[in-house]
Amino acid sequence: MASNDKPRPAAQIVLVDKPGGMTSHDVVSRARRAIGTRKIGHAGTLDPMATGLLVLGVEGGTRLLTYLVGLDKTYEATIRLGQATTTDDAEGEVVASTDASDISDAAIAEGIAALTGTISQVPSSVSAIKVGGKRAYDLVRAGEEVQLKSRDVTVSRFAVVAQRRDGAVIDLDVVVDCSSGTYIRALARDLGAGLGVGGHLTALRRTHVGPFEVAQASDADSIGSVSLQPAAAAGLVMPVIATTADEARDLRQGKKIAGADRSASYPAAAIDPDGELIGVVERRGTTVKSIMNMPEVQA
């Protein structure tokens, strides 16, 4: 190895508080420079307007992202009633304005209740969903009309924490707990449409991804200063099983080990005697087998 060659960074999960105005890819690019590797991905994008928690996987940590991307999310947002926009958020042009001053608190509560629980939601046409291999927002920007299919999502909490009435518009500060794949812009759009006055999102901040909190994250100027080892991160989102050295070797070699009853549920994180994450395992009859293995830690 040449004297100026640098060792590869350790596998890790990195928490970043994304500022507004940056894309999620911008954050990944900055992380690649700061940490010194191109092998970095994220567990769920945020729009440029949005701020808040991005969960990054570094090196072998990218293998865990599959198990993090589907975690529930929590958002803090501001919804403006009385205006609809082309993008369902403040970055788009206002296409309709309707006086919302007569909308009662009871009507707002009723509209929110209709958007709580398991609902069918049509994502915003400027979302990152792929249509025919292309991102929906790219098609919209190219002047094409995009019709996205509805999908079932779960909104377990949709609560108003503050309200401001200013002439013809109403601003609602809300907190939303929801399943992965829920579009908060679509909630704003649909709440306004249901009330007959239009609505759009003016602010959005992601505060939680599963057990990970934005309060624990670094800012974008100090990426990498807050990270978790893969074993710690996996242990926050799934059951953990301890293995012997022989069992760890067998799992890494693709073999099955006995004792499927050692965890109440699967998939589970298998940990070796040194506390390192072997990988993610599942039950196979009375045995356990890896469905994802981490790269072995080099001494």
PDB file of C-alpha atoms in Angstrom:
ATOM      1  CA  MET A   1       0.000   0.000   0.000  1.00  0.00           C
ATOM      2  CA  ALA A   2       1.341   3.437  -0.908  1.00  0.00           C
ATOM      3  CA  SER A   3       2.228   5.672   2.036  1.00  0.00           C
ATOM      4  CA  ASN A   4      -0.381   8.243   1.037  1.00  0.00           C
ATOM      5  CA  ASP A   5      -3.196   5.709   0.771  1.00  0.00           C
ATOM      6  CA  LYS A   6      -5.851   6.231   3.420  1.00  0.00           C
ATOM      7  CA  PRO A   7      -7.675   3.369   5.141  1.00  0.00           C
ATOM      8  CA  ARG A   8     -11.309   2.970   4.219  1.00  0.00           C
ATOM      9  CA  PRO A   9     -13.708   4.572   6.696  1.00  0.00           C
ATOM     10  CA  ALA A  10     -15.495   2.273   9.106  1.00  0.00           C
ATOM     11  CA  ALA A  11     -19.025   1.078   8.402  1.00  0.00           C
ATOM     12  CA  GLN A  12     -21.376   3.399  10.249  1.00  0.00           C
ATOM     13  CA  ILE A  13     -24.740   5.107  10.347  1.00  0.00           C
ATOM     14  CA  VAL A  14     -24.446   8.904  10.311  1.00  0.00           C
ATOM     15  CA  LEU A  15     -27.149  11.339  11.449  1.00  0.00           C
ATOM     16  CA  VAL A  16     -27.328  14.754   9.760  1.00  0.00           C
ATOM     17  CA  ASP A  17     -29.646  17.718  10.270  1.00  0.00           C
ATOM     18  CA  LYS A  18     -30.194  18.862   6.675  1.00  0.00           C
ATOM     19  CA  PRO A  19     -30.567  22.621   6.228  1.00  0.00           C
ATOM     20  CA  GLY A  20     -33.106  24.156   3.895  1.00  0.00           C
ATOM     21  CA  GLY A  21     -31.982  24.830   0.342  1.00  0.00           C
ATOM     22  CA  MET A  22     -29.850  21.688   0.046  1.00  0.00           C
ATOM     23  CA  THR A  23     -30.991  18.519  -1.675  1.00  0.00           C
ATOM     24  CA  SER A  24     -30.476  15.166   0.000  1.00  0.00           C
ATOM     25  CA  HIS A  25     -27.918  14.415  -2.734  1.00  0.00           C
ATOM     26  CA  ASP A  26     -26.069  17.620  -1.790  1.00  0.00           C
ATOM     27  CA  VAL A  27     -25.766  16.280   1.766  1.00  0.00           C
ATOM     28  CA  VAL A  28     -24.528  12.907   0.515  1.00  0.00           C
ATOM     29  CA  SER A  29     -21.943  14.654  -1.693  1.00  0.00           C
ATOM     30  CA  ARG A  30     -20.742  16.717   1.247  1.00  0.00           C
ATOM     31  CA  ALA A  31     -20.559  13.575   3.399  1.00  0.00           C
ATOM     32  CA  ARG A  32     -18.472  11.805   0.763  1.00  0.00           C
ATOM     33  CA  ARG A  33     -15.917  14.607   0.891  1.00  0.00           C
ATOM     34  CA  ALA A  34     -15.954  14.883   4.682  1.00  0.00           C
ATOM     35  CA  ILE A  35     -15.712  11.145   5.407  1.00  0.00           C
ATOM     36  CA  GLY A  36     -13.534  10.209   2.454  1.00  0.00           C
ATOM     37  CA  THR A  37     -15.563   7.628   0.559  1.00  0.00           C
ATOM     38  CA  ARG A  38     -18.089   7.521  -2.253  1.00  0.00           C
ATOM     39  CA  LYS A  39     -19.919   4.598  -0.684  1.00  0.00           C
ATOM     40  CA  ILE A  40     -22.615   6.587   1.117  1.00  0.00           C
ATOM     41  CA  GLY A  41     -26.394   6.435   0.754  1.00  0.00           C
ATOM     42  CA  HIS A  42     -29.402   7.715   2.658  1.00  0.00           C
ATOM     43  CA  ALA A  43     -32.549   6.196   4.142  1.00  0.00           C
ATOM     44  CA  GLY A  44     -35.188   8.479   2.658  1.00  0.00           C
ATOM     45  CA  THR A  45     -34.925  11.772   0.816  1.00  0.00           C
ATOM     46  CA  LEU A  46     -35.990  15.244   1.940  1.00  0.00           C
ATOM     47  CA  ASP A  47     -37.114  18.007  -0.433  1.00  0.00           C
ATOM     48  CA  PRO A  48     -34.751  21.002  -0.758  1.00  0.00           C
ATOM     49  CA  MET A  49     -37.258  23.176   1.132  1.00  0.00           C
ATOM     50  CA  ALA A  50     -37.381  20.739   4.048  1.00  0.00           C
ATOM     51  CA  THR A  51     -34.986  20.581   6.964  1.00  0.00           C
ATOM     52  CA  GLY A  52     -34.272  17.855   9.454  1.00  0.00           C
ATOM     53  CA  LEU A  53     -33.052  14.345   9.885  1.00  0.00           C
ATOM     54  CA  LEU A  54     -31.236  12.454   7.160  1.00  0.00           C
ATOM     55  CA  VAL A  55     -29.934   9.004   8.071  1.00  0.00           C
ATOM     56  CA  LEU A  56     -26.838   8.104   6.057  1.00  0.00           C
ATOM     57  CA  GLY A  57     -25.133   4.749   5.656  1.00  0.00           C
ATOM     58  CA  VAL A  58     -21.358   4.740   5.182  1.00  0.00           C
ATOM     59  CA  GLU A  59     -19.400   1.873   3.583  1.00  0.00           C
ATOM     60  CA  GLY A  60     -20.872  -1.395   4.911  1.00  0.00           C
ATOM     61  CA  GLY A  61     -23.480   0.677   6.769  1.00  0.00           C
ATOM     62  CA  THR A  62     -25.243   1.132   3.426  1.00  0.00           C
ATOM     63  CA  ARG A  63     -26.345  -2.488   3.730  1.00  0.00           C
ATOM     64  CA  LEU A  64     -28.481  -1.535   6.727  1.00  0.00           C
ATOM     65  CA  LEU A  65     -30.379   1.176   4.850  1.00  0.00           C
ATOM     66  CA  THR A  66     -32.830  -1.407   3.498  1.00  0.00           C
ATOM     67  CA  TYR A  67     -33.997  -1.934   7.085  1.00  0.00           C
ATOM     68  CA  LEU A  68     -34.139   1.774   7.934  1.00  0.00           C
ATOM     69  CA  VAL A  69     -35.860   3.284   4.903  1.00  0.00           C
ATOM     70  CA  GLY A  70     -39.250   1.821   5.854  1.00  0.00           C
ATOM     71  CA  LEU A  71     -39.274   3.176   9.415  1.00  0.00           C
ATOM     72  CA  ASP A  72     -42.067   5.501  10.547  1.00  0.00           C
ATOM     73  CA  LYS A  73     -41.327   9.220  10.421  1.00  0.00           C
ATOM     74  CA  THR A  74     -42.276  12.296  12.460  1.00  0.00           C
ATOM     75  CA  TYR A  75     -42.568  15.738  10.903  1.00  0.00           C
ATOM     76  CA  GLU A  76     -43.233  19.262  12.085  1.00  0.00           C
ATOM     77  CA  ALA A  77     -44.900  21.301   9.358  1.00  0.00           C
ATOM     78  CA  THR A  78     -46.814  24.478   8.582  1.00  0.00           C
ATOM     79  CA  ILE A  79     -49.856  24.231   6.337  1.00  0.00           C
ATOM     80  CA  ARG A  80     -51.368  27.327   4.745  1.00  0.00           C
ATOM     81  CA  LEU A  81     -55.097  27.129   4.035  1.00  0.00           C
ATOM     82  CA  GLY A  82     -56.514  29.469   1.392  1.00  0.00           C
ATOM     83  CA  GLN A  83     -53.925  28.967  -1.345  1.00  0.00           C
ATOM     84  CA  ALA A  84     -53.134  26.068  -3.678  1.00  0.00           C
ATOM     85  CA  THR A  85     -49.796  25.868  -5.521  1.00  0.00           C
ATOM     86  CA  THR A  86     -48.402  23.953  -8.476  1.00  0.00           C
ATOM     87  CA  THR A  87     -46.099  21.900  -6.225  1.00  0.00           C
ATOM     88  CA  ASP A  88     -48.309  21.673  -3.118  1.00  0.00           C
ATOM     89  CA  ASP A  89     -45.631  23.621  -1.250  1.00  0.00           C
ATOM     90  CA  ALA A  90     -44.211  27.138  -1.067  1.00  0.00           C
ATOM     91  CA  GLU A  91     -41.739  26.534  -3.891  1.00  0.00           C
ATOM     92  CA  GLY A  92     -44.526  26.417  -6.465  1.00  0.00           C
ATOM     93  CA  GLU A  93     -46.664  29.135  -7.997  1.00  0.00           C
ATOM     94  CA  VAL A  94     -49.998  29.988  -6.426  1.00  0.00           C
ATOM     95  CA  VAL A  95     -52.673  28.754  -8.808  1.00  0.00           C
ATOM     96  CA  ALA A  96     -55.780  29.437  -6.707  1.00  0.00           C
ATOM     97  CA  SER A  97     -56.623  31.673  -3.765  1.00  0.00           C
ATOM     98  CA  THR A  98     -59.828  31.306  -1.759  1.00  0.00           C
ATOM     99  CA  ASP A  99     -60.796  33.218   1.366  1.00  0.00           C
ATOM    100  CA  ALA A 100     -60.381  30.785   4.273  1.00  0.00           C
ATOM    101  CA  SER A 101     -61.325  33.204   7.042  1.00  0.00           C
ATOM    102  CA  ASP A 102     -64.736  31.606   7.563  1.00  0.00           C
ATOM    103  CA  ILE A 103     -63.334  28.094   8.050  1.00  0.00           C
ATOM    104  CA  SER A 104     -64.073  27.096  11.636  1.00  0.00           C
ATOM    105  CA  ASP A 105     -61.786  25.255  14.021  1.00  0.00           C
ATOM    106  CA  ALA A 106     -64.334  22.440  14.083  1.00  0.00           C
ATOM    107  CA  ALA A 107     -64.189  22.120  10.291  1.00  0.00           C
ATOM    108  CA  ILE A 108     -60.401  21.997  10.385  1.00  0.00           C
ATOM    109  CA  ALA A 109     -60.514  19.294  13.066  1.00  0.00           C
ATOM    110  CA  GLU A 110     -62.978  17.306  10.976  1.00  0.00           C
ATOM    111  CA  GLY A 111     -60.786  17.632   7.894  1.00  0.00           C
ATOM    112  CA  ILE A 112     -57.733  16.474   9.818  1.00  0.00           C
ATOM    113  CA  ALA A 113     -59.642  13.515  11.261  1.00  0.00           C
ATOM    114  CA  ALA A 114     -60.508  12.409   7.727  1.00  0.00           C
ATOM    115  CA  LEU A 115     -56.774  12.332   6.920  1.00  0.00           C
ATOM    116  CA  THR A 116     -55.805  10.359  10.028  1.00  0.00           C
ATOM    117  CA  GLY A 117     -55.466   6.579  10.204  1.00  0.00           C
ATOM    118  CA  THR A 118     -54.954   4.407   7.140  1.00  0.00           C
ATOM    119  CA  ILE A 119     -55.793   6.557   4.137  1.00  0.00           C
ATOM    120  CA  SER A 120     -55.450   6.417   0.361  1.00  0.00           C
ATOM    121  CA  GLN A 121     -53.107   9.185  -0.769  1.00  0.00           C
ATOM    122  CA  VAL A 122     -52.096  10.386  -4.220  1.00  0.00           C
ATOM    123  CA  PRO A 123     -48.495  11.660  -4.010  1.00  0.00           C
ATOM    124  CA  SER A 124     -47.671  15.120  -5.288  1.00  0.00           C
ATOM    125  CA  SER A 125     -46.881  15.144  -8.994  1.00  0.00           C
ATOM    126  CA  VAL A 126     -43.488  16.720  -8.217  1.00  0.00           C
ATOM    127  CA  SER A 127     -42.436  13.820  -6.002  1.00  0.00           C
ATOM    128  CA  ALA A 128     -39.371  11.646  -6.593  1.00  0.00           C
ATOM    129  CA  ILE A 129     -41.500   8.649  -7.576  1.00  0.00           C
ATOM    130  CA  LYS A 130     -40.351   7.094 -10.826  1.00  0.00           C
ATOM    131  CA  VAL A 131     -42.722   6.942 -13.789  1.00  0.00           C
ATOM    132  CA  GLY A 132     -41.416   4.975 -16.749  1.00  0.00           C
ATOM    133  CA  GLY A 133     -37.915   5.120 -15.295  1.00  0.00           C
ATOM    134  CA  LYS A 134     -37.938   8.890 -14.796  1.00  0.00           C
ATOM    135  CA  ARG A 135     -38.591  10.963 -11.676  1.00  0.00           C
ATOM    136  CA  ALA A 136     -42.063  12.495 -11.611  1.00  0.00           C
ATOM    137  CA  TYR A 137     -40.677  15.964 -10.880  1.00  0.00           C
ATOM    138  CA  ASP A 138     -38.418  15.781 -13.947  1.00  0.00           C
ATOM    139  CA  LEU A 139     -41.403  14.941 -16.145  1.00  0.00           C
ATOM    140  CA  VAL A 140     -43.426  17.818 -14.685  1.00  0.00           C
ATOM    141  CA  ARG A 141     -40.555  20.256 -15.248  1.00  0.00           C
ATOM    142  CA  ALA A 142     -40.369  19.044 -18.849  1.00  0.00           C
ATOM    143  CA  GLY A 143     -44.006  20.043 -19.308  1.00  0.00           C
ATOM    144  CA  GLU A 144     -45.495  16.555 -19.201  1.00  0.00           C
ATOM    145  CA  GLU A 145     -48.682  15.773 -17.331  1.00  0.00           C
ATOM    146  CA  VAL A 146     -48.136  13.210 -14.588  1.00  0.00           C
ATOM    147  CA  GLN A 147     -50.869  11.112 -12.980  1.00  0.00           C
ATOM    148  CA  LEU A 148     -49.624   9.132 -10.018  1.00  0.00           C
ATOM    149  CA  LYS A 149     -51.500   6.220  -8.513  1.00  0.00           C
ATOM    150  CA  SER A 150     -52.906   6.417  -5.006  1.00  0.00           C
ATOM    151  CA  ARG A 151     -51.285   4.384  -2.266  1.00  0.00           C
ATOM    152  CA  ASP A 152     -52.298   3.402   1.227  1.00  0.00           C
ATOM    153  CA  VAL A 153     -50.365   5.151   3.988  1.00  0.00           C
ATOM    154  CA  THR A 154     -50.889   5.406   7.731  1.00  0.00           C
ATOM    155  CA  VAL A 155     -51.062   8.720   9.581  1.00  0.00           C
ATOM    156  CA  SER A 156     -51.085   7.830  13.262  1.00  0.00           C
ATOM    157  CA  ARG A 157     -50.956  11.426  14.518  1.00  0.00           C
ATOM    158  CA  PHE A 158     -51.982  14.634  12.761  1.00  0.00           C
ATOM    159  CA  ALA A 159     -52.167  17.290  15.462  1.00  0.00           C
ATOM    160  CA  VAL A 160     -52.460  21.083  15.301  1.00  0.00           C
ATOM    161  CA  VAL A 161     -50.111  22.694  17.811  1.00  0.00           C
ATOM    162  CA  ALA A 162     -50.644  26.338  16.788  1.00  0.00           C
ATOM    163  CA  GLN A 163     -52.895  28.367  14.510  1.00  0.00           C
ATOM    164  CA  ARG A 164     -52.564  31.833  13.011  1.00  0.00           C
ATOM    165  CA  ARG A 165     -55.313  33.623  11.078  1.00  0.00           C
ATOM    166  CA  ASP A 166     -54.121  36.432   8.830  1.00  0.00           C
ATOM    167  CA  GLY A 167     -56.800  37.879   6.608  1.00  0.00           C
ATOM    168  CA  ALA A 168     -57.846  35.348   3.993  1.00  0.00           C
ATOM    169  CA  VAL A 169     -55.367  32.619   4.985  1.00  0.00           C
ATOM    170  CA  ILE A 170     -54.919  30.322   7.970  1.00  0.00           C
ATOM    171  CA  ASP A 171     -51.539  28.894   8.940  1.00  0.00           C
ATOM    172  CA  LEU A 172     -51.539  25.658  10.920  1.00  0.00           C
ATOM    173  CA  ASP A 173     -48.448  24.374  12.698  1.00  0.00           C
ATOM    174  CA  VAL A 174     -48.849  20.604  12.863  1.00  0.00           C
ATOM    175  CA  VAL A 175     -47.036  17.476  14.014  1.00  0.00           C
ATOM    176  CA  VAL A 176     -47.451  14.333  11.919  1.00  0.00           C
ATOM    177  CA  ASP A 177     -46.464  10.759  12.770  1.00  0.00           C
ATOM    178  CA  CYS A 178     -46.756   8.608   9.661  1.00  0.00           C
ATOM    179  CA  SER A 179     -45.638   5.534   7.811  1.00  0.00           C
ATOM    180  CA  SER A 180     -42.832   5.627   5.297  1.00  0.00           C
ATOM    181  CA  GLY A 181     -44.037   6.870   1.920  1.00  0.00           C
ATOM    182  CA  THR A 182     -46.452   9.458   3.317  1.00  0.00           C
ATOM    183  CA  TYR A 183     -46.246  12.855   1.609  1.00  0.00           C
ATOM    184  CA  ILE A 184     -46.845  15.766   3.973  1.00  0.00           C
ATOM    185  CA  ARG A 185     -47.338  18.070   0.961  1.00  0.00           C
ATOM    186  CA  ALA A 186     -50.197  15.823  -0.095  1.00  0.00           C
ATOM    187  CA  LEU A 187     -51.746  16.082   3.383  1.00  0.00           C
ATOM    188  CA  ALA A 188     -51.622  19.884   3.089  1.00  0.00           C
ATOM    189  CA  ARG A 189     -53.116  19.756  -0.409  1.00  0.00           C
ATOM    190  CA  ASP A 190     -55.862  17.328   0.583  1.00  0.00           C
ATOM    191  CA  LEU A 191     -56.765  19.172   3.785  1.00  0.00           C
ATOM    192  CA  GLY A 192     -57.199  22.402   1.839  1.00  0.00           C
ATOM    193  CA  ALA A 193     -59.134  20.664  -0.935  1.00  0.00           C
ATOM    194  CA  GLY A 194     -61.452  18.987   1.558  1.00  0.00           C
ATOM    195  CA  LEU A 195     -62.191  22.348   3.149  1.00  0.00           C
ATOM    196  CA  GLY A 196     -62.809  23.894  -0.277  1.00  0.00           C
ATOM    197  CA  VAL A 197     -60.125  26.575   0.037  1.00  0.00           C
ATOM    198  CA  GLY A 198     -56.938  24.924  -1.173  1.00  0.00           C
ATOM    199  CA  GLY A 199     -53.824  24.335   0.866  1.00  0.00           C
ATOM    200  CA  HIS A 200     -50.083  23.966   0.610  1.00  0.00           C
ATOM    201  CA  LEU A 201     -47.029  23.390   2.766  1.00  0.00           C
ATOM    202  CA  THR A 202     -44.925  26.398   3.797  1.00  0.00           C
ATOM    203  CA  ALA A 203     -42.456  24.652   6.136  1.00  0.00           C
ATOM    204  CA  LEU A 204     -41.381  21.070   6.812  1.00  0.00           C
ATOM    205  CA  ARG A 205     -38.944  19.555   9.273  1.00  0.00           C
ATOM    206  CA  ARG A 206     -38.322  15.844   9.868  1.00  0.00           C
ATOM    207  CA  THR A 207     -37.616  15.238  13.533  1.00  0.00           C
ATOM    208  CA  HIS A 208     -37.590  11.432  13.764  1.00  0.00           C
ATOM    209  CA  VAL A 209     -36.852   8.411  11.574  1.00  0.00           C
ATOM    210  CA  GLY A 210     -37.908   5.468  13.692  1.00  0.00           C
ATOM    211  CA  PRO A 211     -35.825   5.681  16.896  1.00  0.00           C
ATOM    212  CA  PHE A 212     -33.354   8.196  15.441  1.00  0.00           C
ATOM    213  CA  GLU A 213     -33.854  11.844  16.465  1.00  0.00           C
ATOM    214  CA  VAL A 214     -32.766  15.056  14.805  1.00  0.00           C
ATOM    215  CA  ALA A 215     -31.678  16.312  18.227  1.00  0.00           C
ATOM    216  CA  GLN A 216     -28.883  13.712  18.042  1.00  0.00           C
ATOM    217  CA  ALA A 217     -27.719  14.759  14.563  1.00  0.00           C
ATOM    218  CA  SER A 218     -24.798  16.904  13.473  1.00  0.00           C
ATOM    219  CA  ASP A 219     -25.256  19.909  11.227  1.00  0.00           C
ATOM    220  CA  ALA A 220     -24.188  19.782   7.589  1.00  0.00           C
ATOM    221  CA  ASP A 221     -20.886  21.505   8.363  1.00  0.00           C
ATOM    222  CA  SER A 222     -19.742  18.755  10.740  1.00  0.00           C
ATOM    223  CA  ILE A 223     -20.979  15.619   8.970  1.00  0.00           C
ATOM    224  CA  GLY A 224     -19.597  12.468  10.520  1.00  0.00           C
ATOM    225  CA  SER A 225     -19.298  13.874  14.030  1.00  0.00           C
ATOM    226  CA  VAL A 226     -22.443  11.980  15.055  1.00  0.00           C
ATOM    227  CA  SER A 227     -22.512   8.327  14.050  1.00  0.00           C
ATOM    228  CA  LEU A 228     -23.538   4.894  15.286  1.00  0.00           C
ATOM    229  CA  GLN A 229     -21.787   1.600  14.840  1.00  0.00           C
ATOM    230  CA  PRO A 230     -23.844  -0.841  12.735  1.00  0.00           C
ATOM    231  CA  ALA A 231     -24.505  -3.112  15.732  1.00  0.00           C
ATOM    232  CA  ALA A 232     -25.898  -0.205  17.765  1.00  0.00           C
ATOM    233  CA  ALA A 233     -28.035   1.072  14.896  1.00  0.00           C
ATOM    234  CA  ALA A 234     -29.427  -2.385  14.084  1.00  0.00           C
ATOM    235  CA  GLY A 235     -30.195  -2.981  17.753  1.00  0.00           C
ATOM    236  CA  LEU A 236     -32.441   0.077  17.784  1.00  0.00           C
ATOM    237  CA  VAL A 237     -34.686  -1.187  14.989  1.00  0.00           C
ATOM    238  CA  MET A 238     -34.813  -4.981  15.389  1.00  0.00           C
ATOM    239  CA  PRO A 239     -34.288  -7.754  17.952  1.00  0.00           C
ATOM    240  CA  VAL A 240     -30.718  -8.790  18.699  1.00  0.00           C
ATOM    241  CA  ILE A 241     -29.278 -12.298  19.071  1.00  0.00           C
ATOM    242  CA  ALA A 242     -25.828 -13.030  20.454  1.00  0.00           C
ATOM    243  CA  THR A 243     -23.689 -15.691  18.790  1.00  0.00           C
ATOM    244  CA  THR A 244     -20.634 -17.710  19.655  1.00  0.00           C
ATOM    245  CA  ALA A 245     -17.469 -17.377  17.614  1.00  0.00           C
ATOM    246  CA  ASP A 246     -18.295 -20.613  15.770  1.00  0.00           C
ATOM    247  CA  GLU A 247     -21.845 -19.462  15.027  1.00  0.00           C
ATOM    248  CA  ALA A 248     -20.573 -16.104  13.818  1.00  0.00           C
ATOM    249  CA  ARG A 249     -18.161 -17.838  11.447  1.00  0.00           C
ATOM    250  CA  ASP A 250     -20.905 -20.106  10.112  1.00  0.00           C
ATOM    251  CA  LEU A 251     -23.300 -17.210   9.491  1.00  0.00           C
ATOM    252  CA  ARG A 252     -20.609 -15.256   7.678  1.00  0.00           C
ATOM    253  CA  GLN A 253     -19.968 -18.300   5.482  1.00  0.00           C
ATOM    254  CA  GLY A 254     -23.645 -18.545   4.554  1.00  0.00           C
ATOM    255  CA  LYS A 255     -24.371 -21.518   6.787  1.00  0.00           C
ATOM    256  CA  LYS A 256     -27.372 -22.028   9.054  1.00  0.00           C
ATOM    257  CA  ILE A 257     -27.124 -22.174  12.840  1.00  0.00           C
ATOM    258  CA  ALA A 258     -29.455 -23.833  15.316  1.00  0.00           C
ATOM    259  CA  GLY A 259     -31.758 -22.023  17.726  1.00  0.00           C
ATOM    260  CA  ALA A 260     -34.481 -20.210  15.832  1.00  0.00           C
ATOM    261  CA  ASP A 261     -36.285 -19.725  19.149  1.00  0.00           C
ATOM    262  CA  ARG A 262     -33.627 -17.383  20.569  1.00  0.00           C
ATOM    263  CA  SER A 263     -35.500 -14.318  19.283  1.00  0.00           C
ATOM    264  CA  ALA A 264     -39.166 -13.476  19.734  1.00  0.00           C
ATOM    265  CA  SER A 265     -39.329 -12.168  16.185  1.00  0.00           C
ATOM    266  CA  TYR A 266     -37.324 -12.044  12.978  1.00  0.00           C
ATOM    267  CA  PRO A 267     -35.570 -10.525  11.120  1.00  0.00           C
ATOM    268  CA  ALA A 268     -33.001  -9.983  13.865  1.00  0.00           C
ATOM    269  CA  ALA A 269     -29.498  -8.555  14.181  1.00  0.00           C
ATOM    270  CA  ALA A 270     -26.836 -11.206  14.832  1.00  0.00           C
ATOM    271  CA  ILE A 271     -23.947  -9.944  16.970  1.00  0.00           C
ATOM    272  CA  ASP A 272     -20.586 -11.700  17.347  1.00  0.00           C
ATOM    273  CA  PRO A 273     -18.653 -12.070  20.651  1.00  0.00           C
ATOM    274  CA  ASP A 274     -16.724  -8.854  19.901  1.00  0.00           C
ATOM    275  CA  GLY A 275     -19.943  -6.870  19.640  1.00  0.00           C
ATOM    276  CA  GLU A 276     -19.750  -6.506  15.867  1.00  0.00           C
ATOM    277  CA  LEU A 277     -22.796  -6.857  13.639  1.00  0.00           C
ATOM    278  CA  ILE A 278     -22.561 -10.065  11.603  1.00  0.00           C
ATOM    279  CA  GLY A 279     -25.683  -9.262   9.637  1.00  0.00           C
ATOM    280  CA  VAL A 280     -29.434  -9.635   9.600  1.00  0.00           C
ATOM    281  CA  VAL A 281     -30.845 -13.129  10.028  1.00  0.00           C
ATOM    282  CA  GLU A 282     -34.205 -14.796   9.612  1.00  0.00           C
ATOM    283  CA  ARG A 283     -35.802 -18.021  10.776  1.00  0.00           C
ATOM    284  CA  ARG A 284     -35.520 -21.058   8.507  1.00  0.00           C
ATOM    285  CA  GLY A 285     -37.574 -23.777  10.201  1.00  0.00           C
ATOM    286  CA  THR A 286     -35.685 -24.594  13.397  1.00  0.00           C
ATOM    287  CA  THR A 287     -32.547 -22.800  12.206  1.00  0.00           C
ATOM    288  CA  VAL A 288     -31.353 -19.261  11.551  1.00  0.00           C
ATOM    289  CA  LYS A 289     -29.669 -18.014   8.384  1.00  0.00           C
ATOM    290  CA  SER A 290     -28.262 -14.660   7.267  1.00  0.00           C
ATOM    291  CA  ILE A 291     -30.206 -12.676   4.693  1.00  0.00           C
ATOM    292  CA  MET A 292     -27.684  -9.803   4.810  1.00  0.00           C
ATOM    293  CA  ASN A 293     -24.056 -10.016   5.932  1.00  0.00           C
ATOM    294  CA  MET A 294     -21.868  -7.084   6.866  1.00  0.00           C
ATOM    295  CA  PRO A 295     -18.299  -6.923   5.568  1.00  0.00           C
ATOM    296  CA  GLU A 296     -15.962  -8.394   8.158  1.00  0.00           C
ATOM    297  CA  VAL A 297     -14.054  -5.874  10.237  1.00  0.00           C
ATOM    298  CA  GLN A 298     -10.388  -5.938   9.267  1.00  0.00           C
ATOM    299  CA  ALA A 299      -7.975  -6.121  12.172  1.00  0.00           C
TER     300      ALA A 299
END
